[in-house]
Coordinates of C-alpha atoms in Angstrom, one line a residue:
Chain A
M1 CA 114.6 76.8 81.8
A2 CA 112.1 77.5 84.5
E3 CA 108.9 79.1 83.3
L4 CA 106.6 82.0 84.0
L5 CA 103.1 80.7 83.4
V6 CA 100.1 82.8 82.4
Y7 CA 96.4 82.0 82.6
S8 CA 93.1 83.8 82.3
E9 CA 89.7 82.5 81.1
R10 CA 89.5 85.9 79.2
V11 CA 91.7 85.8 76.1
D12 CA 92.3 89.6 76.1
T13 CA 93.5 89.5 79.7
A14 CA 95.7 86.4 79.0
R15 CA 97.3 88.3 76.0
E16 CA 98.1 91.2 78.3
L17 CA 99.7 88.9 80.8
V18 CA 101.8 87.2 78.1
A19 CA 103.1 90.6 76.9
G20 CA 103.7 91.9 80.5
G21 CA 105.0 88.5 81.6
K22 CA 107.6 88.5 78.8
E23 CA 109.3 91.6 80.2
L24 CA 109.3 90.2 83.7
A25 CA 110.5 86.8 82.6
A26 CA 113.4 88.4 80.7
A27 CA 114.5 90.2 83.8
L28 CA 114.2 86.9 85.8
G29 CA 115.7 84.6 83.2
L30 CA 112.5 82.6 82.7
G31 CA 110.6 81.4 79.7
V32 CA 106.9 82.4 79.2
S33 CA 104.2 79.8 78.8
A34 CA 100.4 80.3 78.6
V35 CA 97.4 78.1 79.5
A36 CA 94.0 78.0 77.8
L37 CA 91.3 75.8 79.4
G38 CA 87.8 74.8 78.6
P39 CA 85.6 74.0 75.6
G40 CA 86.8 76.2 72.8
A41 CA 90.2 76.7 74.3
G42 CA 92.0 75.6 71.1
A43 CA 91.2 78.9 69.4
A44 CA 92.4 80.9 72.4
A45 CA 95.6 78.8 72.4
S46 CA 96.5 79.7 68.9
E47 CA 95.9 83.4 69.7
L48 CA 98.2 83.2 72.7
A49 CA 100.8 81.3 70.7
G50 CA 100.7 84.3 68.3
A51 CA 100.8 86.8 71.1
G52 CA 104.3 85.8 72.2
A53 CA 104.1 82.7 74.4
D54 CA 106.8 80.1 73.9
T55 CA 104.6 77.2 74.9
V56 CA 100.8 77.1 75.2
Y57 CA 99.2 74.4 77.3
V58 CA 95.7 73.7 76.1
S59 CA 92.9 71.4 77.5
E60 CA 89.3 71.3 76.4
D61 CA 88.4 68.9 79.2
A62 CA 84.7 69.2 80.0
A63 CA 85.5 69.7 83.7
F64 CA 86.8 73.1 82.8
D65 CA 83.4 74.2 81.4
G66 CA 82.4 77.4 83.3
W67 CA 85.9 77.4 84.8
P68 CA 85.1 76.0 88.3
A69 CA 87.7 77.0 90.8
D70 CA 88.5 73.5 92.0
A71 CA 89.0 72.0 88.6
V72 CA 91.0 75.0 87.2
A73 CA 93.2 75.1 90.3
A74 CA 93.9 71.4 89.9
G75 CA 94.6 71.6 86.2
L76 CA 96.9 74.6 86.6
A77 CA 98.8 72.9 89.5
Q78 CA 99.5 69.9 87.2
I79 CA 100.6 72.2 84.4
V80 CA 102.9 74.2 86.8
E81 CA 104.6 70.9 87.7
Q82 CA 104.9 69.8 84.1
A83 CA 106.2 73.2 82.9
G84 CA 108.5 73.6 85.9
A85 CA 106.9 77.0 86.5
S86 CA 108.1 79.2 89.4
V87 CA 105.8 82.2 88.7
V88 CA 102.1 82.1 87.8
L89 CA 100.2 85.1 86.6
V90 CA 96.4 84.7 86.7
G91 CA 94.0 87.4 85.5
S92 CA 92.3 88.9 88.6
T93 CA 88.8 88.7 87.2
R94 CA 86.1 87.4 89.6
R95 CA 86.8 83.9 88.3
G96 CA 90.6 84.3 88.5
K97 CA 90.4 85.7 92.0
E98 CA 88.6 82.7 93.3
T99 CA 91.0 80.3 91.6
A100 CA 94.4 81.9 92.3
P101 CA 94.4 81.4 96.1
R102 CA 93.2 77.8 95.7
L103 CA 96.0 77.2 93.3
A104 CA 98.5 78.9 95.6
Q105 CA 97.3 76.7 98.5
K106 CA 97.8 73.6 96.4
L107 CA 101.3 74.6 95.5
G108 CA 102.2 75.8 99.0
A109 CA 102.7 79.2 97.4
G110 CA 102.3 82.8 98.5
C111 CA 99.7 84.7 96.5
V112 CA 98.8 88.4 95.9
T113 CA 95.4 89.2 94.4
D114 CA 94.2 92.4 92.7
V115 CA 97.8 93.3 91.7
N116 CA 97.8 96.5 89.7
S117 CA 101.6 96.8 89.3
L118 CA 104.2 94.1 89.0
V119 CA 107.9 94.8 88.5
V120 CA 111.2 93.2 89.1
E121 CA 113.4 95.0 91.6
D122 CA 116.8 93.6 92.7
G123 CA 115.9 90.4 91.0
E124 CA 112.7 89.9 92.8
L125 CA 109.0 90.4 91.9
L126 CA 107.4 93.3 93.7
A127 CA 103.6 93.5 93.4
G128 CA 101.4 96.6 94.2
R129 CA 97.8 96.4 95.3
Y130 CA 95.5 98.7 97.1
A131 CA 95.1 98.3 100.9
F132 CA 92.9 100.0 103.5
G133 CA 90.0 100.2 101.1
G134 CA 92.2 102.0 98.6
A135 CA 93.7 104.6 100.9
T136 CA 97.2 103.1 100.5
V137 CA 99.2 100.9 98.0
A138 CA 100.9 97.9 99.6
R139 CA 104.0 96.7 97.8
E140 CA 104.4 93.0 98.5
K141 CA 107.0 90.3 97.9
L142 CA 106.5 86.6 98.2
A143 CA 108.9 84.3 100.0
T144 CA 107.8 81.0 98.6
A145 CA 109.6 79.0 95.8
T146 CA 106.5 79.2 93.6
K147 CA 104.6 82.5 93.5
V148 CA 101.1 83.2 92.3
F149 CA 100.0 86.7 91.3
A150 CA 96.4 87.5 90.3
V151 CA 96.9 90.6 88.1
M152 CA 94.1 93.1 87.3
P153 CA 93.0 93.3 83.6
K154 CA 94.7 96.2 81.8
T155 CA 97.7 96.3 84.2
F156 CA 99.8 95.5 81.1
S157 CA 99.3 96.4 77.4
A158 CA 98.9 93.5 75.0
D159 CA 100.6 95.6 72.3
G160 CA 104.2 95.1 71.1
A161 CA 104.9 91.7 72.6
S162 CA 107.8 90.1 70.8
A163 CA 107.1 86.8 69.1
G164 CA 107.5 83.5 71.0
A165 CA 108.1 80.0 69.8
G166 CA 104.3 79.3 70.0
N167 CA 104.4 75.6 70.6
V168 CA 101.0 74.3 71.5
V169 CA 101.0 71.3 73.9
T170 CA 98.1 69.2 75.1
P171 CA 99.0 68.0 78.6
A172 CA 97.4 64.9 80.2
L173 CA 95.4 66.3 83.1
T174 CA 93.4 64.5 85.8
V175 CA 90.6 67.0 86.7
S176 CA 87.1 67.0 88.0
T177 CA 84.8 69.4 89.7
A178 CA 82.3 68.9 92.5
V179 CA 80.4 72.0 91.5
K180 CA 77.5 71.6 89.0
L181 CA 76.5 74.4 86.7
V182 CA 72.7 74.5 86.9
D183 CA 72.0 77.5 84.8
R184 CA 73.9 80.3 83.1
R185 CA 72.3 83.3 81.4
A186 CA 73.4 86.6 80.1
K187 CA 72.7 89.6 82.3
E188 CA 69.5 91.3 81.4
G189 CA 69.5 94.9 80.2
D190 CA 72.3 96.8 78.5
H191 CA 75.7 95.5 79.4
V192 CA 77.8 98.4 80.6
N193 CA 81.5 98.2 79.7
L194 CA 83.2 100.9 81.9
D195 CA 86.6 99.3 81.2
A196 CA 86.6 100.3 77.5
A197 CA 85.0 103.7 77.8
P198 CA 87.3 106.6 76.8
I199 CA 85.1 109.1 78.8
I200 CA 83.2 108.3 82.0
V201 CA 80.7 110.5 83.7
G202 CA 80.5 109.3 87.4
V203 CA 77.4 110.2 89.3
G204 CA 77.1 110.3 93.1
R205 CA 74.9 111.4 96.0
G206 CA 74.8 115.0 95.0
F207 CA 71.7 114.1 92.9
N208 CA 68.6 114.6 94.9
A209 CA 66.4 112.1 93.1
R210 CA 66.7 109.2 90.8
E211 CA 64.9 110.9 87.9
D212 CA 67.5 113.8 88.1
L213 CA 70.1 111.3 86.9
A214 CA 68.7 112.3 83.4
L215 CA 70.9 115.4 83.7
G216 CA 73.9 113.1 84.0
D217 CA 72.7 111.0 81.0
D218 CA 72.4 114.2 78.9
L219 CA 75.9 115.2 79.8
A220 CA 77.2 111.7 79.0
A221 CA 75.4 111.8 75.6
A222 CA 77.0 115.2 74.8
L223 CA 80.5 113.9 75.7
G224 CA 80.1 110.5 74.1
A225 CA 80.6 109.1 77.6
V226 CA 79.4 106.1 79.6
V227 CA 77.8 106.7 83.0
G228 CA 79.3 105.1 86.1
C229 CA 78.3 105.7 89.7
T230 CA 79.4 105.4 93.3
K231 CA 78.4 102.4 95.3
S232 CA 75.8 104.3 97.3
L233 CA 73.7 105.0 94.1
A234 CA 73.7 101.3 93.4
D235 CA 72.8 100.6 97.0
F236 CA 69.8 102.9 96.5
K237 CA 69.0 100.8 93.4
W238 CA 69.1 104.0 91.3
L239 CA 71.6 102.3 88.9
G240 CA 72.8 98.7 88.4
E241 CA 75.8 97.3 90.2
D242 CA 77.7 97.0 86.9
R243 CA 78.0 100.7 87.0
I244 CA 79.8 100.9 90.3
I245 CA 83.3 102.4 90.1
G246 CA 85.7 101.8 92.8
L247 CA 86.8 99.2 95.3
S248 CA 83.7 97.2 95.0
G249 CA 83.3 97.8 91.2
A250 CA 85.2 98.7 88.1
K251 CA 88.8 100.0 88.2
T252 CA 89.0 102.2 85.1
A253 CA 91.6 104.2 83.2
P254 CA 89.7 106.5 80.9
D255 CA 91.0 109.5 79.1
L256 CA 88.6 111.7 81.1
Y257 CA 86.7 110.9 84.3
L258 CA 84.1 113.6 85.1
S259 CA 82.5 113.2 88.4
V260 CA 79.2 114.9 89.3
G261 CA 78.0 115.2 92.8
V262 CA 80.7 112.8 94.0
S263 CA 82.4 113.7 97.3
G264 CA 85.5 111.7 96.5
Q265 CA 85.8 109.0 99.2
I266 CA 88.8 106.8 98.5
Q267 CA 86.6 103.7 98.1
H268 CA 85.3 105.3 94.9
T269 CA 88.3 107.3 93.6
V270 CA 90.5 104.2 93.7
G271 CA 88.5 103.2 90.6
V272 CA 89.5 106.3 88.6
S273 CA 93.0 107.2 90.0
A274 CA 94.5 105.9 86.7
A275 CA 92.4 108.2 84.6
K276 CA 94.5 110.6 82.4
L277 CA 92.3 113.5 83.4
I278 CA 90.0 113.8 86.4
A279 CA 87.4 116.6 86.6
A280 CA 84.7 117.2 89.1
V281 CA 81.4 119.1 89.6
N282 CA 80.6 119.6 93.2
K283 CA 78.9 122.5 95.1
D284 CA 81.2 121.9 98.2
K285 CA 84.6 123.6 97.5
E286 CA 86.1 121.5 100.3
A287 CA 85.0 118.2 98.8
P288 CA 87.9 115.8 98.7
I289 CA 87.4 115.1 95.0
F290 CA 88.8 118.5 94.2
G291 CA 92.1 117.5 95.8
M292 CA 92.6 114.8 93.2
A293 CA 91.0 116.6 90.2
D294 CA 92.8 118.3 87.3
Y295 CA 89.7 120.5 86.8
G296 CA 87.1 121.4 89.3
L297 CA 83.8 123.1 88.7
V298 CA 82.5 124.5 92.0
G299 CA 78.8 124.9 91.6
D300 CA 75.3 123.4 91.8
L301 CA 75.1 120.5 89.4
Y302 CA 71.5 121.4 88.6
Q303 CA 72.9 124.6 86.9
V304 CA 76.3 123.4 85.8
L305 CA 75.2 120.3 83.9
P306 CA 72.7 122.0 81.6
A307 CA 75.3 124.8 81.0
L308 CA 77.9 122.1 80.0
V309 CA 75.5 120.4 77.7
E310 CA 74.6 123.7 76.0
R311 CA 78.3 124.6 75.7
L312 CA 79.2 121.1 74.3
K313 CA 76.7 121.6 71.5
S314 CA 79.0 124.2 69.9
V315 CA 82.1 122.0 70.0
Chain B
M1 CA 72.5 72.0 109.4
D2 CA 75.7 72.9 111.2
I3 CA 77.1 76.2 109.8
V4 CA 80.4 77.8 110.5
V5 CA 80.8 81.5 109.6
C6 CA 84.3 83.0 109.5
V7 CA 84.3 86.6 110.5
K8 CA 87.0 89.2 111.0
T9 CA 87.1 92.6 112.6
N10 CA 88.1 95.4 110.3
P11 CA 89.0 99.0 110.9
D12 CA 86.3 101.5 110.2
L13 CA 87.7 102.8 106.9
Q14 CA 85.8 106.1 107.2
M15 CA 87.9 106.8 110.3
V16 CA 91.3 105.9 108.8
R17 CA 93.3 109.1 108.2
I18 CA 96.4 109.5 106.2
K19 CA 99.4 111.2 107.8
H20 CA 102.8 111.5 106.0
R21 CA 101.4 109.0 103.5
E22 CA 100.8 106.4 106.2
A23 CA 97.4 105.1 107.3
V24 CA 96.8 106.0 110.9
T25 CA 94.7 103.2 112.6
E26 CA 95.2 104.2 116.2
A27 CA 91.9 105.0 117.9
V28 CA 90.0 103.7 114.8
P29 CA 87.1 101.5 115.8
Y30 CA 87.1 97.9 114.6
K31 CA 83.9 96.0 113.7
I32 CA 82.9 92.9 111.9
G33 CA 83.2 93.5 108.2
D34 CA 80.0 94.2 106.2
L35 CA 80.3 91.1 104.0
E36 CA 80.9 88.9 107.0
K37 CA 77.7 90.3 108.5
N38 CA 76.0 89.3 105.3
A39 CA 77.4 85.8 105.7
L40 CA 76.2 85.7 109.3
E41 CA 72.7 86.8 108.3
A42 CA 72.6 84.1 105.6
A43 CA 73.6 81.5 108.1
V44 CA 71.1 82.6 110.8
V45 CA 68.3 82.7 108.2
L46 CA 69.2 79.2 106.9
R47 CA 69.4 77.7 110.4
D48 CA 66.0 79.2 111.4
A49 CA 64.6 77.6 108.3
V50 CA 66.1 74.1 108.5
G51 CA 67.4 73.8 112.1
G52 CA 70.9 73.2 113.3
K53 CA 73.6 75.4 114.7
V54 CA 75.6 78.5 113.7
T55 CA 79.2 78.9 115.0
A56 CA 81.0 82.2 114.5
L57 CA 84.7 81.7 114.0
C58 CA 87.0 84.7 114.4
L59 CA 90.8 85.0 114.1
A60 CA 91.8 87.7 116.6
E61 CA 94.9 89.3 114.8
G62 CA 96.5 91.2 117.6
N63 CA 94.8 94.4 118.6
R64 CA 91.8 94.1 116.3
K65 CA 89.3 93.9 119.1
A66 CA 88.0 90.5 118.2
A67 CA 86.3 90.1 121.6
E68 CA 83.9 92.9 120.8
G69 CA 83.3 91.7 117.2
I70 CA 82.5 88.2 118.3
K71 CA 79.9 89.5 120.8
E72 CA 78.2 91.2 117.9
A73 CA 78.2 88.0 115.9
L74 CA 76.5 86.2 118.8
A75 CA 74.0 89.0 119.2
M76 CA 73.2 88.7 115.5
G77 CA 72.1 85.1 116.2
A78 CA 75.2 82.8 116.1
D79 CA 74.7 80.1 118.7
E80 CA 78.4 79.7 119.7
A81 CA 81.6 81.4 119.0
V82 CA 85.3 80.4 118.7
V83 CA 88.1 82.9 118.7
I84 CA 91.6 81.9 117.6
D85 CA 94.0 84.1 119.6
D86 CA 97.7 83.6 119.5
P87 CA 100.6 86.1 119.6
A88 CA 102.1 84.4 116.5
L89 CA 99.0 85.5 114.5
A90 CA 99.3 89.2 115.3
E91 CA 99.8 90.1 111.6
P92 CA 99.2 86.9 109.7
D93 CA 99.3 86.5 105.9
Q94 CA 96.4 84.7 104.2
A95 CA 98.1 81.3 104.2
A96 CA 98.5 81.5 108.0
V97 CA 94.9 82.6 108.5
A98 CA 93.6 79.8 106.3
A99 CA 95.7 77.2 108.1
A100 CA 94.4 78.3 111.5
L101 CA 90.8 78.6 110.3
A102 CA 90.9 75.2 108.6
A103 CA 92.3 73.5 111.7
A104 CA 89.6 75.2 113.9
V105 CA 86.9 74.0 111.6
K106 CA 88.2 70.5 111.9
K107 CA 88.3 70.8 115.7
I108 CA 84.7 72.2 115.8
G109 CA 83.8 69.0 114.0
A110 CA 80.3 69.2 112.6
C111 CA 80.3 71.6 109.6
D112 CA 78.0 71.2 106.7
L113 CA 78.4 74.7 105.3
L114 CA 81.3 77.1 105.8
L115 CA 80.5 80.7 105.0
F116 CA 82.8 83.7 104.3
G117 CA 82.3 87.2 103.0
E118 CA 83.6 87.6 99.5
G119 CA 86.5 89.7 100.9
S120 CA 87.3 91.7 104.0
T121 CA 86.5 95.4 103.9
D122 CA 90.1 96.5 104.7
N123 CA 92.3 94.6 102.2
Y124 CA 89.8 92.6 100.2
T125 CA 92.3 89.9 99.1
G126 CA 89.5 87.3 98.8
Q127 CA 92.0 84.6 99.4
V128 CA 91.0 82.9 102.6
G129 CA 87.8 81.2 101.6
A130 CA 89.4 79.6 98.6
R131 CA 92.5 78.5 100.6
V132 CA 90.4 77.0 103.4
A133 CA 88.3 75.1 100.8
E134 CA 91.5 73.7 99.3
L135 CA 92.9 72.8 102.7
L136 CA 89.7 71.0 103.7
G137 CA 89.2 69.5 100.2
L138 CA 85.8 71.1 99.8
P139 CA 84.0 72.5 96.8
Q140 CA 83.7 76.3 96.7
I141 CA 81.1 78.7 95.3
G142 CA 82.2 82.4 95.3
Y143 CA 80.1 85.6 95.1
A144 CA 76.8 84.1 96.1
R145 CA 73.9 86.6 96.0
K146 CA 71.2 84.0 96.6
M147 CA 71.7 80.8 98.6
E148 CA 69.5 77.8 99.5
A149 CA 70.6 74.5 101.0
A150 CA 68.6 71.3 101.3
D151 CA 69.1 67.6 100.7
G152 CA 72.8 67.6 101.1
A153 CA 73.5 70.3 98.6
V154 CA 73.9 74.1 98.5
R155 CA 72.6 76.0 95.5
C156 CA 73.7 79.6 94.8
E157 CA 73.1 82.3 92.3
R158 CA 76.0 84.5 91.5
S159 CA 76.7 87.4 89.3
M160 CA 79.9 87.2 87.2
D161 CA 81.2 89.7 84.7
D162 CA 78.4 89.4 82.1
M163 CA 76.7 86.3 83.3
I164 CA 74.3 85.2 86.0
E165 CA 75.1 81.6 87.1
T166 CA 73.4 79.1 89.3
L167 CA 75.7 76.6 90.8
E168 CA 75.2 73.6 93.0
A169 CA 77.7 71.9 95.3
P170 CA 77.4 68.9 97.5
L171 CA 77.7 69.5 101.3
P172 CA 80.0 70.2 103.0
A173 CA 81.0 73.2 100.9
V174 CA 82.5 76.6 101.2
V175 CA 80.4 79.6 100.0
T176 CA 81.5 83.2 99.9
V177 CA 78.7 85.9 99.8
V178 CA 78.3 89.4 98.3
S179 CA 76.3 92.2 99.9
E180 CA 73.3 91.7 97.6
I181 CA 72.4 88.4 99.4
N182 CA 70.6 90.1 102.3
E183 CA 70.3 93.0 104.7
P184 CA 72.1 92.0 107.9
R185 CA 69.9 92.5 111.0
I186 CA 70.8 95.0 113.7
P187 CA 70.6 93.1 117.0
G188 CA 68.3 94.6 119.7
L189 CA 69.1 95.0 123.4
T190 CA 67.6 91.6 124.3
Q191 CA 69.8 89.9 121.7
I192 CA 72.8 91.7 122.9
M193 CA 72.1 90.7 126.5
K194 CA 71.4 87.1 125.5
A195 CA 74.7 86.9 123.6
K196 CA 76.7 87.3 126.9
S197 CA 75.6 83.8 128.0
K198 CA 76.3 82.0 124.8
P199 CA 79.3 79.6 124.7
L200 CA 82.6 81.2 123.7
Q201 CA 85.9 79.4 123.4
V202 CA 89.3 80.8 122.8
W203 CA 91.9 78.7 121.2
A204 CA 95.6 79.2 120.7
L205 CA 97.7 77.7 117.8
A206 CA 98.8 74.9 120.2
D207 CA 95.1 74.0 120.8
L208 CA 94.9 73.4 117.1
G209 CA 98.1 71.4 116.8
L210 CA 99.7 74.1 114.8
D211 CA 103.2 75.7 115.0
A212 CA 103.8 79.4 114.4
P213 CA 103.4 79.9 110.7
A214 CA 106.4 80.7 108.4
P215 CA 105.5 83.9 106.6
V216 CA 104.9 83.5 102.8
R217 CA 104.6 87.2 102.2
E218 CA 106.5 90.4 103.0
I219 CA 104.8 93.8 102.9
V220 CA 107.7 96.1 101.7
S221 CA 105.8 99.3 102.0
N222 CA 102.2 100.5 102.5
L223 CA 101.8 104.2 101.7
A224 CA 99.2 106.5 100.2
E225 CA 99.8 107.3 96.5
E226 CA 100.9 110.7 95.6
Q227 CA 98.5 112.2 93.2
D228 CA 99.9 114.7 90.8
R229 CA 96.9 116.6 89.5
K230 CA 96.5 120.2 88.2
R231 CA 93.8 121.2 90.7
I232 CA 92.4 124.0 88.6
L233 CA 89.1 125.3 90.0
F234 CA 86.5 127.2 88.1
E235 CA 84.0 129.2 90.0
G236 CA 81.3 131.8 89.2
A237 CA 78.3 131.6 86.8
A238 CA 77.5 128.2 85.4
A239 CA 77.8 129.3 81.8
E240 CA 81.2 130.8 82.4
Q241 CA 82.5 127.7 84.2
A242 CA 81.2 125.5 81.4
D243 CA 82.9 127.6 78.8
A244 CA 86.3 127.6 80.6
F245 CA 86.1 123.9 81.3
V246 CA 85.1 122.9 77.8
N247 CA 87.9 125.1 76.4
A248 CA 90.4 123.3 78.7
L249 CA 89.1 119.9 77.6
I250 CA 89.6 120.9 73.9
K251 CA 93.1 122.0 74.7
E252 CA 93.7 118.6 76.5
G253 CA 92.6 116.9 73.3
V254 CA 90.0 114.6 75.1
L255 CA 87.0 115.8 73.1
R256 CA 87.1 113.7 69.9
R257 CA 84.6 114.7 67.4

């Protein structure tokens, strides 16, 4: 049986892709295999075997340390051939997104990156991704025999995947990388995880000064929320780039996204369009953000935010 | 050091309007993408430091006004420019773009460093740099926010999900850059005038020894999403708005205490 092959250097993303891949594979008549690469991949492999993959290909070859694109693409291409895979799902993380096109080029395959929906229609895979800076959603099909899709984390849920055979295989691979890892260090400061936050307060250019962002911090604290921002505030260096929401930052799906002083340009809102609830504070009643919000507070954030913090004290 | 910078003209996204769920791009100005300008700036700075030549390479893609974009690249400091213009590449997929660019880089000949933006501002697929690297058999470093090149190697710092990495690759190599790497210059009038006399070549697919590409991808539809939101607005005194809004949030069940 031909295979649908799943790979991500992030185990949580790989588990999601196994779960989502199983449904697609069932509709296409394919089996599901997963790949774990790099030092320590053995542990990831057993997790993926438990998550529903029929076969897990694992290699702890030192060339995969740091997941360089040239070595990972070469390794995956060899596994694709051994497994007889016709569909490859790669997690569309930064690393996955530089690897998937290289793999596709090796395989003579078409590739779609940043896929945020993937379904089978009339027996064919149909991938959705944002286009025109997020203004539209392009639905794309690939015409090649082998197809590579780089799928955004959280596109599928890892829950509820049916069990697979879970065979762990160690393939013989010939891989090397020309890229040398000189240094790797954790990012300084608090690591912000917008992906996992149930509530996000998003701040934008409606704030007059950097120190005024304390109002947004107070509101976030009262809501138990994490603060994110538009790209412009990161460009001003008011907040770090890991807080950017939107096309050039995080694509989130919180229970509540509350924007403050955000006009609602599509390059930003593309990062919150999957939120269960969207609310907005803005003094301009005509701001585009109100057109896509469930709740809008039309008013000066310098008055509305303290009032909200006060009101939330009695919840 | 001979550097080739791949640039593309992109529609000004602030000017794209949605009509009947379709993006309207008529009368929208096209310009070189922001990240490609970062790549050009990085190339010009490096050339000024170590000597050599910067060639701007642009694939025209039909009506995307590549002729104007390439002039801007020359004004920013590129020494020469090449435009690939062929009717068969009016709406190319990434495999077709990569094949044409890789063939053009080979024809240009001397290339120690091949630079791209991390993605184009319009569709941001980020595929072309990696595909060209594979076609030319070159190492690639993505997302560079600092770059230095000397002694036959390029060294880049890049920011990944929770890590800062420093990577080094032997030249020739492909590097894609992010906006943090620099602040692209805005060319002055003298530079714009000088750009007009710089060498510019236009190549068709036949000049590159390529046939019209077989499409690998079909765009089935490309429409704005329909947002189904409640659009309830609260106005009036701040305290009243806050009260009504928080009550609504309690009803929605999103305030977990």
